[in-house]
Tab-separated table of C-alpha atoms in Angstrom:
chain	number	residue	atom	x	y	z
A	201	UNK	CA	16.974	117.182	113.426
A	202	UNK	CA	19.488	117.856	116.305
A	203	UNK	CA	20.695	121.505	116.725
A	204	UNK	CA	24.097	121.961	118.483
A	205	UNK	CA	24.875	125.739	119.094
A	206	UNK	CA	28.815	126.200	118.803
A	207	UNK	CA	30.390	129.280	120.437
A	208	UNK	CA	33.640	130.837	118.774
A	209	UNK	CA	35.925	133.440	119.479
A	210	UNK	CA	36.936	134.108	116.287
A	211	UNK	CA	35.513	136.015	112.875
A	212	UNK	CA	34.716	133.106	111.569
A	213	UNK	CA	35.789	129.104	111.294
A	214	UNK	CA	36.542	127.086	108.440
A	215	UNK	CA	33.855	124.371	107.527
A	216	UNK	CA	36.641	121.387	108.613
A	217	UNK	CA	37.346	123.015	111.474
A	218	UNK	CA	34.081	123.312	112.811
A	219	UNK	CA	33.245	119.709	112.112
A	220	UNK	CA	36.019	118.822	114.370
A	221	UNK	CA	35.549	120.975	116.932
A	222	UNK	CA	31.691	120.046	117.716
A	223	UNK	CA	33.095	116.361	117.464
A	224	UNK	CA	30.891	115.309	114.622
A	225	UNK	CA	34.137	113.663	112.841
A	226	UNK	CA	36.934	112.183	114.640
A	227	UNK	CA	39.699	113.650	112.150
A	228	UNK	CA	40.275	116.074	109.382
A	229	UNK	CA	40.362	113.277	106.939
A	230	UNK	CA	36.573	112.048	107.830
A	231	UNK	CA	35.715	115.958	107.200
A	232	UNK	CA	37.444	115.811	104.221
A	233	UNK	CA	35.631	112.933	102.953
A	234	UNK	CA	31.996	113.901	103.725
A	235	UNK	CA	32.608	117.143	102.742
A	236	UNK	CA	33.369	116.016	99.590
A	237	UNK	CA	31.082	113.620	98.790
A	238	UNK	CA	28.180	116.292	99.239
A	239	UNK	CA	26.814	115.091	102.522
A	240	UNK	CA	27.327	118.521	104.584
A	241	UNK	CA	25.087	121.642	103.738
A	242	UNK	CA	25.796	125.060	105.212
A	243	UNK	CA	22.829	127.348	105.421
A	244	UNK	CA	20.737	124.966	103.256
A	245	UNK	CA	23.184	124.546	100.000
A	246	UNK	CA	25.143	121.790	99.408
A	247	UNK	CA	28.901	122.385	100.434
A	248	UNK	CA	32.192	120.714	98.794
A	249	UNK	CA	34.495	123.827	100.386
A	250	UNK	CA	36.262	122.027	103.657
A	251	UNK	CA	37.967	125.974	104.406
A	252	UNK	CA	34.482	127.519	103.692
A	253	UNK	CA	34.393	129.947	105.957
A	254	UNK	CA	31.486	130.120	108.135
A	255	UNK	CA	30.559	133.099	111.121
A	256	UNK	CA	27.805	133.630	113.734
A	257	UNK	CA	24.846	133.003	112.304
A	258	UNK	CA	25.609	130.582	110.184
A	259	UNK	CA	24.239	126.685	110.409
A	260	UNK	CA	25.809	123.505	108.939
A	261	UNK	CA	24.365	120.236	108.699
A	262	UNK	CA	25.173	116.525	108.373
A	263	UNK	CA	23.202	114.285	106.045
A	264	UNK	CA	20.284	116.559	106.798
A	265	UNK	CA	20.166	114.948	110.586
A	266	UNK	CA	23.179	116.560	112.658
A	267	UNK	CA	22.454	120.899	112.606
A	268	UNK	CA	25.571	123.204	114.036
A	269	UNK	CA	24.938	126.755	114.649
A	270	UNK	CA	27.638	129.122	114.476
A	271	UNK	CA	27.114	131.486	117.325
């Protein structure tokens, strides 16, 4: 599996967000949709919440293949 670390300078940043911002989607609507349809997991569980909010420490992943670490 491929680990991406992604730095922010906030609290925290919602689940959508996040996807954008490491460049895994193109657009919010692509998040949307593969939110959605069950194919992102955040620390393990299966994740429908696109403004789940997610802080250092925290790990998402992508049909089990793409990992981002919140750091």
């Amino acid at each position: 599996m491929e680990s991406n670390e992604i730095k922010i300078h906030t609290e925290f940043i919602k689940l959508q967000d996040l996807l954008k911002f490491a460049g895994a989607v193109e657009t919010g609507g692509d998040a949307k949709l593969i939110i959605q349809e069950g194919r992102v997991t955040v620390n393990g569980e299966v994740c429908t919440m696109r403004g789940k909010k997610l802080r250092p420490g925290d790990r998402a992943a992508i049909d089990g293949e793409t990992e981002l670490v919140v750091t």
